[in-house]
């Protein structure tokens, strides 16, 4: 620290500081203990229990037993692969839409909003605090068959195109894939905007000026300066959107139909209604594995490993 | 074409405002429909204006009970997760020790996992232990999934703190407790407050994990979910509107305080 303290070297005092030193070395462990214990017991241990449940056979009446019955995984996959593919497809589409919609808003807040910045930020954060279920139910009103949105889309002949693509059905939006993706996009948009905003806000405005001075067009400035610098926000935003969206079943249940069921819905039904614990555990394990592998590959490719 | 040129110049502003409208639209619908007087059980189409639901917000059986239960759980989950999370954040930023990498991943993983996976696995644990599902299992689950978010929020703030301020306090003969209470804690407070606010919002709003681990206990999101099948009372829109207004006021007040501090800190 300071030179003055080092000046009187005292070999006499040497045995003394030993005890405080060991106590000090233990400080981080004492700080970590309660929280980490909580995560180990209520997060990690349950995953182990779930792994063991997924290879059990039996029934609720006779009890379950570990029989290393890996067939459950295969059966679960062959029975429910449409729901799996649908989940990844919907979550992926919603993530891309969130990025496309969220980037301009984040950019607007970071660079253009000026004194309105705080108000806009509040409007982005505040919906968080209104129950997301109530807001999702509101989409039922907005997308209703006789509603304004459907009318407008119909007049513009958008619904003809989307129906041909299989996103909607003739004159309906509700109970179609489009409604589910719209709900997912809406629900996870703040998780995209906030990380994007944080990384955009950190960019030094003088870099834009410098790019302009070097005769870069606004488009080039964006492509070569702004976007690369916002990559950490893009990566964490897409993760924060894709991961929860892939396991979500609320939007699919409230805004979709039986044809738009996602894998979360299947897990919930198997677990809480059918009470087929091994199948539910296997499904949930497959979902976890798929998401973790996708996330790892994605982080590797985008090269921002210091995210963790 | 001056219109086109104007559009091109303001493209980002227009796109941003459209996204903002998309985000606010459901809140406006919720607000408008809180003044509706529906004909049937479902409050999905506009009938006529009425103040009935606002005059009698608790007029629906079990709704306000579930609301107060959710508030209680959110309050305790916030206290628990903020205390545990702040301790972890300080340990991770301020100390170098073995197993740091492993602990970082243990904290990252709950955020990198679909909620339904955590919900289902926690239920297998509770079923295997024979635990009674209800208030306590919900609280345990909520503290678990809020913890990582609190750690992240507090860590960001503690990392940007200047350790020399604490050294200065110690040089001025402040004891460790005094240094912590009068220097460290006030500087870290915005991060801790952000973490606590996040934990409260996450816990209050959680449906998926609660649905798995609640047994027959009904929290507010579960009440809303159930009502979506049986018929949504207008009072749900009243609560939604009230929550939105309170949230806007709280967040605005927080920003005002932060701004005033920032301005008064400047010479």
Coordinates of C-alpha atoms in Angstrom, one line a residue:
Chain A
X1 CA 0.0 0.0 0.0
X2 CA 2.0 2.9 1.2
X3 CA 5.7 3.3 1.7
X4 CA 5.4 4.5 5.3
X5 CA 3.9 1.2 6.5
X6 CA 6.6 -0.9 5.0
X7 CA 9.4 1.2 6.5
X8 CA 9.6 -0.4 10.0
X9 CA 10.2 -4.0 9.3
X10 CA 9.4 -5.9 12.4
X11 CA 10.6 -9.5 12.6
X12 CA 9.4 -9.5 16.2
X13 CA 5.8 -9.2 15.1
X14 CA 6.0 -12.2 12.7
X15 CA 4.1 -14.9 14.6
X16 CA 1.3 -12.6 15.4
X17 CA -0.6 -11.9 12.2
X18 CA -1.0 -15.5 11.3
X19 CA -4.4 -16.0 12.9
X20 CA -6.1 -13.0 11.3
X21 CA -4.6 -14.0 8.0
X22 CA -6.2 -17.4 8.0
X23 CA -9.5 -15.9 9.1
X24 CA -9.2 -13.4 6.3
X25 CA -8.6 -16.1 3.8
X26 CA -11.8 -17.8 4.9
X27 CA -13.9 -14.6 4.4
X28 CA -14.9 -15.3 0.7
X29 CA -15.9 -18.8 1.6
X30 CA -18.2 -17.7 4.4
X31 CA -19.7 -15.1 2.0
X32 CA -20.3 -17.8 -0.6
X33 CA -21.5 -20.6 1.7
X34 CA -25.2 -19.8 2.1
X35 CA -26.0 -18.8 -1.5
X36 CA -24.0 -21.6 -3.1
X37 CA -25.4 -24.1 -0.7
X38 CA -28.9 -22.9 -1.8
X39 CA -28.0 -23.3 -5.5
X40 CA -26.4 -26.7 -4.9
X41 CA -29.4 -28.1 -3.0
X42 CA -32.2 -26.5 -4.9
X43 CA -30.7 -26.3 -8.4
X44 CA -28.0 -28.8 -9.0
X45 CA -29.3 -31.6 -6.8
X46 CA -32.7 -31.5 -8.4
X47 CA -31.1 -32.1 -11.8
X48 CA -29.5 -35.2 -10.5
X49 CA -32.8 -36.4 -9.2
X50 CA -34.3 -35.7 -12.5
X51 CA -31.6 -37.6 -14.3
X52 CA -32.4 -40.6 -12.1
X53 CA -36.1 -40.2 -12.6
X54 CA -35.7 -40.3 -16.4
X55 CA -34.3 -43.8 -16.3
X56 CA -36.9 -45.2 -13.9
X57 CA -39.9 -47.4 -14.7
X58 CA -43.0 -48.1 -12.8
X59 CA -46.3 -46.4 -12.0
X60 CA -47.6 -44.1 -9.4
X61 CA -49.5 -46.9 -7.6
X62 CA -46.6 -49.4 -7.6
X63 CA -43.8 -46.9 -7.2
X64 CA -40.9 -46.1 -9.4
X65 CA -37.6 -47.9 -9.6
X66 CA -34.3 -47.1 -11.4
X67 CA -34.0 -49.7 -14.2
X68 CA -31.7 -47.8 -16.5
X69 CA -34.5 -47.8 -19.0
X70 CA -33.0 -45.5 -21.7
X71 CA -35.8 -46.5 -24.0
X72 CA -37.8 -43.7 -22.4
X73 CA -35.6 -41.1 -24.1
X74 CA -36.1 -42.7 -27.5
X75 CA -39.9 -43.0 -27.0
X76 CA -40.1 -39.4 -25.8
X77 CA -38.2 -38.2 -28.9
X78 CA -40.2 -40.2 -31.4
X79 CA -43.5 -39.2 -29.8
X80 CA -42.9 -35.6 -29.3
X81 CA -40.3 -34.5 -31.9
X82 CA -42.9 -32.2 -33.6
X83 CA -43.3 -30.2 -30.4
X84 CA -39.5 -30.1 -30.1
X85 CA -38.9 -28.8 -33.6
X86 CA -41.8 -26.3 -33.2
X87 CA -40.3 -25.0 -29.9
X88 CA -36.9 -24.3 -31.5
X89 CA -38.5 -22.9 -34.6
X90 CA -40.8 -20.5 -32.8
X91 CA -38.1 -19.5 -30.3
X92 CA -35.7 -18.9 -33.1
X93 CA -38.1 -16.8 -35.1
X94 CA -39.1 -14.8 -32.0
X95 CA -35.4 -14.2 -31.2
X96 CA -34.7 -12.9 -34.8
X97 CA -37.8 -10.7 -34.6
X98 CA -36.8 -9.4 -31.2
X99 CA -33.4 -8.4 -32.6
X100 CA -34.9 -6.7 -35.6
X101 CA -37.5 -4.8 -33.5
X102 CA -35.3 -4.2 -30.5
X103 CA -32.2 -2.9 -32.2
X104 CA -33.8 0.3 -33.5
X105 CA -35.4 1.0 -30.2
X106 CA -32.2 0.4 -28.2
X107 CA -30.3 2.6 -30.7
X108 CA -33.0 5.3 -30.4
X109 CA -32.7 5.3 -26.6
X110 CA -28.9 5.3 -26.6
X111 CA -28.2 8.0 -29.2
X112 CA -31.4 9.9 -30.2
X113 CA -33.8 10.1 -27.3
X114 CA -31.9 13.0 -25.6
X115 CA -34.0 14.2 -22.7
X116 CA -36.7 11.7 -23.4
X117 CA -34.3 8.9 -22.7
X118 CA -35.4 8.3 -19.1
X119 CA -39.1 8.2 -20.0
X120 CA -38.6 5.8 -22.9
X121 CA -36.5 3.5 -20.6
X122 CA -39.3 3.6 -18.0
X123 CA -41.8 2.6 -20.7
X124 CA -39.5 -0.3 -21.7
X125 CA -39.1 -1.5 -18.1
X126 CA -42.5 -0.8 -16.7
X127 CA -44.4 -3.6 -18.6
X128 CA -42.2 -6.0 -16.6
X129 CA -44.2 -5.1 -13.6
X130 CA -47.6 -5.7 -15.0
X131 CA -48.2 -9.4 -14.8
X132 CA -47.1 -10.9 -18.2
X133 CA -50.1 -13.3 -18.1
X134 CA -52.5 -10.3 -18.1
X135 CA -50.6 -8.7 -21.0
X136 CA -50.6 -12.0 -22.9
X137 CA -54.3 -12.2 -22.5
X138 CA -54.6 -8.7 -23.9
X139 CA -53.2 -10.0 -27.1
X140 CA -56.2 -12.2 -27.3
X141 CA -58.3 -9.1 -27.6
X142 CA -55.9 -7.4 -30.0
X143 CA -55.7 -10.3 -32.4
X144 CA -59.4 -11.3 -32.1
X145 CA -61.1 -12.5 -35.3
X146 CA -63.2 -9.4 -35.5
X147 CA -60.5 -7.0 -34.3
X148 CA -58.8 -4.1 -36.1
X149 CA -55.5 -5.9 -36.6
X150 CA -57.1 -8.8 -38.5
X151 CA -59.2 -6.4 -40.5
X152 CA -56.2 -4.3 -41.5
X153 CA -54.1 -7.4 -42.4
X154 CA -57.0 -8.7 -44.4
X155 CA -57.5 -5.5 -46.4
X156 CA -53.8 -5.4 -47.2
X157 CA -54.0 -9.1 -48.3
X158 CA -51.2 -9.9 -45.8
X159 CA -53.2 -12.8 -44.4
X160 CA -53.5 -14.3 -47.9
X161 CA -49.7 -14.5 -48.0
X162 CA -49.2 -15.7 -44.4
X163 CA -51.9 -18.3 -44.8
X164 CA -50.2 -19.6 -47.9
X165 CA -47.0 -19.8 -45.9
X166 CA -48.8 -21.7 -43.2
X167 CA -48.4 -19.0 -40.5
X168 CA -52.1 -18.1 -40.3
X169 CA -55.4 -19.8 -41.3
X170 CA -57.6 -18.1 -43.9
X171 CA -58.9 -15.1 -41.9
X172 CA -57.6 -15.9 -38.5
X173 CA -54.5 -14.9 -36.6
X174 CA -55.5 -16.2 -33.2
X175 CA -54.8 -19.9 -32.6
X176 CA -52.2 -19.9 -35.4
X177 CA -48.3 -20.0 -35.3
X178 CA -48.2 -16.3 -36.1
X179 CA -50.1 -15.5 -32.9
X180 CA -47.8 -17.6 -30.8
X181 CA -44.6 -16.1 -32.3
X182 CA -46.2 -12.6 -31.9
X183 CA -46.7 -13.3 -28.2
X184 CA -43.2 -14.8 -27.7
X185 CA -41.7 -11.8 -29.4
X186 CA -43.7 -9.4 -27.3
X187 CA -42.9 -11.1 -24.0
X188 CA -39.2 -11.4 -24.4
X189 CA -38.5 -8.1 -26.2
X190 CA -37.3 -6.3 -23.0
X191 CA -34.7 -9.0 -22.5
X192 CA -33.3 -8.1 -25.9
X193 CA -33.6 -4.3 -25.6
X194 CA -31.9 -3.9 -22.2
X195 CA -28.6 -5.7 -23.0
X196 CA -28.5 -4.0 -26.4
X197 CA -29.0 -0.6 -24.9
X198 CA -26.3 -1.2 -22.3
X199 CA -23.7 -2.1 -24.9
X200 CA -24.7 0.7 -27.3
X201 CA -24.7 3.3 -24.5
X202 CA -21.0 2.4 -23.8
X203 CA -19.9 3.3 -27.3
X204 CA -18.0 6.6 -27.5
X205 CA -19.9 9.0 -29.7
X206 CA -16.6 10.4 -31.0
X207 CA -16.1 7.1 -32.8
X208 CA -19.1 8.0 -35.0
X209 CA -17.7 11.4 -35.6
X210 CA -14.4 9.9 -36.5
X211 CA -16.0 7.5 -39.0
X212 CA -17.9 10.4 -40.5
X213 CA -14.6 12.4 -40.8
X214 CA -13.1 9.5 -42.7
X215 CA -15.9 9.7 -45.3
X216 CA -17.9 6.7 -44.0
X217 CA -21.6 6.8 -44.9
X218 CA -24.0 6.3 -42.0
X219 CA -24.6 2.8 -43.3
X220 CA -20.9 2.0 -43.3
X221 CA -20.4 3.5 -39.9
X222 CA -23.1 1.3 -38.6
X223 CA -21.8 -1.8 -40.3
X224 CA -18.1 -1.3 -39.4
X225 CA -18.3 0.6 -36.1
X226 CA -21.6 0.5 -34.2
X227 CA -22.7 -3.0 -34.9
X228 CA -19.4 -4.8 -34.1
X229 CA -19.1 -2.8 -30.9
X230 CA -22.6 -3.8 -29.8
X231 CA -21.9 -7.5 -30.3
X232 CA -21.8 -8.3 -26.5
X233 CA -25.3 -6.9 -26.3
X234 CA -26.5 -8.8 -29.3
X235 CA -25.1 -12.1 -27.9
X236 CA -26.5 -11.7 -24.4
X237 CA -29.8 -10.4 -25.8
X238 CA -30.3 -13.3 -28.2
X239 CA -29.5 -15.8 -25.3
X240 CA -31.8 -14.1 -22.9
X241 CA -34.6 -14.3 -25.5
X242 CA -34.0 -17.7 -27.0
X243 CA -33.5 -19.7 -23.8
X244 CA -36.7 -18.8 -22.0
X245 CA -38.7 -18.7 -25.3
X246 CA -37.7 -22.3 -26.1
X247 CA -39.1 -23.6 -22.8
X248 CA -42.2 -21.3 -22.7
X249 CA -45.6 -22.8 -23.0
X250 CA -47.7 -19.9 -21.8
X251 CA -47.9 -18.2 -25.2
X252 CA -48.6 -21.4 -27.0
X253 CA -51.4 -22.3 -24.6
X254 CA -53.1 -18.9 -24.4
X255 CA -52.7 -17.7 -28.0
X256 CA -52.2 -21.0 -29.9
X257 CA -54.2 -24.1 -30.6
X258 CA -53.5 -27.9 -30.2
X259 CA -51.5 -27.6 -33.5
X260 CA -49.1 -25.1 -32.0
X261 CA -48.2 -26.9 -28.7
X262 CA -44.6 -26.4 -27.6
X263 CA -42.4 -28.9 -25.7
X264 CA -42.9 -27.0 -22.4
X265 CA -46.6 -27.8 -22.6
X266 CA -45.9 -31.5 -23.1
X267 CA -43.6 -31.6 -20.1
X268 CA -46.2 -29.8 -18.0
X269 CA -49.0 -32.2 -19.0
X270 CA -46.9 -35.3 -18.5
X271 CA -45.7 -34.1 -15.1
X272 CA -48.8 -32.6 -13.6
X273 CA -51.7 -34.3 -15.3
X274 CA -50.6 -37.7 -16.8
X275 CA -48.1 -38.2 -13.9
X276 CA -45.7 -40.0 -16.2
X277 CA -42.6 -38.8 -14.4
X278 CA -40.0 -40.7 -16.4
X279 CA -41.2 -39.4 -19.8
X280 CA -41.5 -35.8 -18.4
X281 CA -38.0 -36.0 -16.9
X282 CA -36.5 -37.4 -20.1
X283 CA -38.2 -34.6 -22.2
X284 CA -37.0 -31.9 -19.9
X285 CA -33.5 -33.4 -20.0
X286 CA -33.4 -33.4 -23.8
X287 CA -34.6 -29.8 -23.8
X288 CA -31.9 -28.8 -21.4
X289 CA -29.2 -30.6 -23.4
X290 CA -30.3 -29.1 -26.7
X291 CA -30.4 -25.6 -25.3
X292 CA -27.0 -25.9 -23.5
X293 CA -25.3 -27.3 -26.6
X294 CA -26.9 -24.6 -28.8
X295 CA -25.8 -21.9 -26.3
X296 CA -22.2 -23.2 -26.0
X297 CA -21.8 -23.4 -29.8
X298 CA -23.3 -19.9 -30.2
X299 CA -21.0 -18.4 -27.6
X300 CA -18.0 -20.1 -29.2
X301 CA -18.9 -18.8 -32.7
X302 CA -19.6 -15.3 -31.6
X303 CA -16.4 -15.3 -29.6
X304 CA -17.5 -13.5 -26.4
X305 CA -16.7 -16.1 -23.8
X306 CA -16.2 -13.6 -21.1
X307 CA -20.0 -13.4 -20.9
X308 CA -20.0 -16.0 -18.1
Chain B
X1 CA -40.0 13.7 -52.5
X2 CA -39.6 15.5 -49.2
X3 CA -41.8 13.0 -47.4
X4 CA -39.5 10.1 -48.4
X5 CA -36.4 12.0 -47.5
X6 CA -37.9 12.9 -44.1
X7 CA -38.8 9.2 -43.6
X8 CA -35.3 8.1 -44.5
X9 CA -33.7 10.6 -42.2
X10 CA -35.8 9.6 -39.2
X11 CA -36.0 5.9 -40.0
X12 CA -34.5 4.8 -36.7
X13 CA -36.7 7.1 -34.6
X14 CA -39.8 5.8 -36.4
X15 CA -38.8 2.2 -36.1
X16 CA -38.0 2.7 -32.4
X17 CA -41.3 4.4 -31.7
X18 CA -43.2 1.6 -33.5
X19 CA -41.5 -1.0 -31.4
X20 CA -42.3 1.1 -28.3
X21 CA -45.9 1.2 -29.4
X22 CA -45.9 -2.6 -29.9
X23 CA -44.6 -2.9 -26.3
X24 CA -47.1 -0.5 -24.8
X25 CA -50.2 -1.6 -26.8
X26 CA -51.2 -4.5 -24.5
X27 CA -50.9 -2.3 -21.5
X28 CA -53.3 0.2 -23.1
X29 CA -55.7 -2.5 -23.9
X30 CA -55.6 -3.8 -20.3
X31 CA -56.2 -0.2 -19.1
X32 CA -59.2 0.4 -21.5
X33 CA -60.8 -3.0 -20.8
X34 CA -60.6 -2.3 -17.0
X35 CA -63.6 0.1 -17.7
X36 CA -65.5 -2.5 -19.7
X37 CA -68.8 -4.1 -18.6
X38 CA -68.7 -7.5 -20.4
X39 CA -71.8 -9.4 -21.3
X40 CA -70.5 -13.0 -20.7
X41 CA -67.7 -14.5 -18.6
X42 CA -65.0 -13.3 -21.0
X43 CA -63.7 -9.8 -21.1
X44 CA -62.4 -10.0 -24.7
X45 CA -64.7 -7.6 -26.6
X46 CA -65.8 -4.1 -25.7
X47 CA -69.4 -3.7 -24.5
X48 CA -69.9 -0.5 -22.6
X49 CA -68.1 1.9 -20.2
X50 CA -68.4 1.1 -16.5
X51 CA -66.6 1.9 -13.3
X52 CA -67.9 -1.2 -11.5
X53 CA -64.6 -3.1 -11.4
X54 CA -62.6 0.0 -10.1
X55 CA -65.2 0.5 -7.3
X56 CA -64.9 -3.1 -6.2
X57 CA -61.5 -4.4 -7.1
X58 CA -61.7 -7.3 -4.6
X59 CA -65.2 -8.3 -5.7
X60 CA -63.9 -11.5 -7.2
X61 CA -63.6 -14.6 -5.0
X62 CA -60.0 -15.5 -4.1
X63 CA -58.4 -12.9 -6.3
X64 CA -57.1 -10.5 -3.7
X65 CA -56.1 -13.4 -1.5
X66 CA -53.9 -14.7 -4.3
X67 CA -52.6 -11.2 -4.8
X68 CA -51.5 -10.7 -1.2
X69 CA -49.9 -14.2 -1.2
X70 CA -47.9 -13.2 -4.3
X71 CA -46.8 -10.0 -2.6
X72 CA -45.7 -11.8 0.5
X73 CA -43.8 -14.4 -1.4
X74 CA -42.2 -11.7 -3.6
X75 CA -41.1 -9.7 -0.5
X76 CA -39.5 -12.7 1.2
X77 CA -37.9 -14.0 -2.0
X78 CA -36.5 -10.5 -2.5
X79 CA -35.0 -10.4 1.0
X80 CA -33.6 -13.9 0.7
X81 CA -32.2 -13.6 -2.8
X82 CA -30.8 -10.1 -2.3
X83 CA -29.0 -11.0 1.0
X84 CA -27.5 -14.3 -0.5
X85 CA -26.8 -12.7 -3.9
X86 CA -25.0 -9.6 -2.5
X87 CA -22.7 -11.8 -0.4
X88 CA -21.8 -13.9 -3.4
X89 CA -21.3 -10.9 -5.6
X90 CA -18.8 -9.3 -3.1
X91 CA -17.0 -12.6 -2.7
X92 CA -16.6 -13.0 -6.5
X93 CA -15.4 -9.5 -7.2
X94 CA -13.3 -8.8 -4.2
X95 CA -11.5 -12.1 -3.6
X96 CA -9.3 -14.4 -5.5
X97 CA -9.8 -18.0 -4.5
X98 CA -9.9 -21.5 -5.9
X99 CA -13.2 -22.8 -7.5
X100 CA -14.0 -19.3 -8.7
X101 CA -14.7 -20.5 -12.2
X102 CA -16.9 -23.4 -11.0
X103 CA -18.9 -21.0 -8.9
X104 CA -19.3 -18.5 -11.8
X105 CA -20.7 -21.3 -13.9
X106 CA -23.0 -22.5 -11.1
X107 CA -24.4 -19.0 -11.0
X108 CA -24.7 -18.6 -14.8
X109 CA -26.5 -21.9 -15.3
X110 CA -29.9 -21.1 -13.8
X111 CA -30.1 -18.2 -16.2
X112 CA -29.1 -20.4 -19.1
X113 CA -31.8 -23.0 -18.5
X114 CA -35.4 -23.0 -19.7
X115 CA -37.6 -22.4 -16.7
X116 CA -39.7 -25.5 -17.3
X117 CA -36.5 -27.6 -16.8
X118 CA -35.8 -26.0 -13.4
X119 CA -39.4 -26.3 -12.5
X120 CA -39.7 -30.0 -13.3
X121 CA -36.4 -31.0 -11.7
X122 CA -37.2 -29.1 -8.5
X123 CA -40.5 -30.9 -8.3
X124 CA -38.8 -34.3 -8.6
X125 CA -36.6 -33.3 -5.6
X126 CA -39.6 -32.2 -3.6
X127 CA -41.5 -35.4 -4.5
X128 CA -38.6 -37.6 -3.6
X129 CA -38.2 -35.8 -0.2
X130 CA -41.9 -36.0 0.4
X131 CA -42.1 -32.3 0.9
X132 CA -45.5 -30.6 1.4
X133 CA -46.0 -28.4 -1.7
X134 CA -47.1 -24.8 -0.9
X135 CA -45.8 -21.5 0.5
X136 CA -42.4 -22.8 1.5
X137 CA -41.7 -24.7 -1.7
X138 CA -42.7 -21.7 -3.7
X139 CA -40.4 -19.5 -1.7
X140 CA -37.5 -21.9 -1.9
X141 CA -37.9 -22.0 -5.7
X142 CA -38.2 -18.2 -6.1
X143 CA -35.1 -17.5 -4.0
X144 CA -33.2 -20.1 -6.2
X145 CA -34.0 -18.5 -9.6
X146 CA -33.8 -14.9 -8.4
X147 CA -30.3 -15.4 -6.9
X148 CA -28.4 -15.4 -10.2
X149 CA -30.0 -12.2 -11.4
X150 CA -29.2 -10.4 -8.1
X151 CA -25.6 -11.6 -8.3
X152 CA -25.3 -10.3 -11.8
X153 CA -26.8 -6.9 -11.0
X154 CA -24.7 -6.4 -7.8
X155 CA -21.5 -7.7 -9.4
X156 CA -21.8 -5.1 -12.2
X157 CA -21.9 -2.3 -9.6
X158 CA -19.2 -3.6 -7.3
X159 CA -16.9 -4.2 -10.2
X160 CA -17.0 -0.5 -11.2
X161 CA -16.3 0.6 -7.6
X162 CA -13.0 2.1 -6.8
X163 CA -11.3 0.1 -4.1
X164 CA -9.1 3.1 -3.3
X165 CA -12.1 4.7 -1.6
X166 CA -12.1 1.9 1.0
X167 CA -8.4 2.0 1.4
X168 CA -8.7 5.7 2.0
X169 CA -11.4 5.1 4.7
X170 CA -9.0 2.6 6.4
X171 CA -6.1 5.0 6.2
X172 CA -8.4 7.4 8.0
X173 CA -8.7 4.9 10.8
X174 CA -12.1 3.6 10.0
X175 CA -12.7 0.1 11.3
X176 CA -13.8 -2.7 8.9
X177 CA -17.4 -2.4 10.0
X178 CA -17.4 1.3 9.8
X179 CA -15.8 1.2 6.3
X180 CA -18.4 -1.3 5.1
X181 CA -21.4 0.6 6.5
X182 CA -20.3 4.1 5.6
X183 CA -18.3 3.6 2.4
X184 CA -18.8 0.2 0.7
X185 CA -22.6 -0.2 1.3
X186 CA -23.6 3.3 0.1
X187 CA -21.6 3.0 -3.1
X188 CA -23.0 -0.5 -3.8
X189 CA -26.5 0.5 -2.9
X190 CA -27.8 1.3 -6.4
X191 CA -26.6 -2.2 -7.6
X192 CA -28.2 -3.9 -4.6
X193 CA -31.5 -1.9 -5.2
X194 CA -31.5 -2.9 -8.9
X195 CA -31.0 -6.5 -7.9
X196 CA -33.8 -6.4 -5.3
X197 CA -36.2 -4.7 -7.7
X198 CA -35.4 -7.3 -10.4
X199 CA -35.9 -10.1 -7.8
X200 CA -39.3 -8.7 -6.7
X201 CA -40.5 -8.4 -10.3
X202 CA -39.3 -11.9 -11.3
X203 CA -40.8 -13.5 -8.2
X204 CA -44.1 -11.7 -8.4
X205 CA -44.6 -12.5 -12.1
X206 CA -43.4 -16.1 -12.1
X207 CA -45.8 -18.6 -13.4
X208 CA -44.0 -21.6 -14.8
X209 CA -41.9 -22.6 -11.8
X210 CA -44.7 -21.7 -9.3
X211 CA -47.2 -23.8 -11.3
X212 CA -45.0 -26.9 -10.8
X213 CA -44.1 -26.4 -7.2
X214 CA -47.2 -24.8 -5.6
X215 CA -49.4 -27.8 -5.0
X216 CA -52.9 -26.4 -4.4
X217 CA -51.7 -23.0 -3.3
X218 CA -52.8 -20.3 -5.8
X219 CA -50.6 -17.2 -6.4
X220 CA -51.8 -14.3 -8.5
X221 CA -50.3 -15.4 -11.8
X222 CA -51.8 -18.8 -11.2
X223 CA -55.2 -17.2 -10.6
X224 CA -54.9 -15.3 -13.8
X225 CA -54.0 -18.5 -15.7
X226 CA -57.0 -20.3 -14.2
X227 CA -59.3 -17.4 -15.0
X228 CA -58.2 -17.5 -18.7
X229 CA -60.0 -20.9 -18.9
X230 CA -63.0 -20.1 -16.7
X231 CA -63.6 -16.5 -17.7
X232 CA -61.6 -13.4 -16.9
X233 CA -63.1 -11.0 -14.5
X234 CA -62.7 -7.3 -15.3
X235 CA -60.9 -6.8 -11.9
X236 CA -57.9 -8.6 -13.3
X237 CA -57.5 -5.6 -15.7
X238 CA -57.9 -3.2 -12.8
X239 CA -55.0 -4.9 -10.9
X240 CA -52.9 -5.0 -14.1
X241 CA -53.5 -1.2 -14.7
X242 CA -52.8 -0.4 -11.1
X243 CA -49.5 -2.4 -11.2
X244 CA -48.5 -0.6 -14.4
X245 CA -49.1 2.8 -12.9
X246 CA -47.3 2.0 -9.7
X247 CA -44.4 0.6 -11.6
X248 CA -44.1 3.7 -13.8
X249 CA -44.2 6.0 -10.7
X250 CA -41.6 3.9 -8.8
X251 CA -39.2 3.7 -11.7
X252 CA -39.6 7.4 -12.5
X253 CA -39.0 8.3 -8.8
X254 CA -35.9 6.1 -8.8
X255 CA -34.5 7.9 -11.9
X256 CA -35.3 11.3 -10.5
X257 CA -33.4 10.5 -7.3
X258 CA -30.5 9.1 -9.3
X259 CA -30.4 12.2 -11.5
X260 CA -30.5 14.6 -8.6
X261 CA -27.6 12.7 -7.0
X262 CA -25.6 12.8 -10.1
X263 CA -26.2 16.5 -10.5
X264 CA -25.5 17.4 -6.9
X265 CA -22.3 15.3 -7.1
X266 CA -21.0 17.6 -9.8
X267 CA -19.1 20.7 -8.7

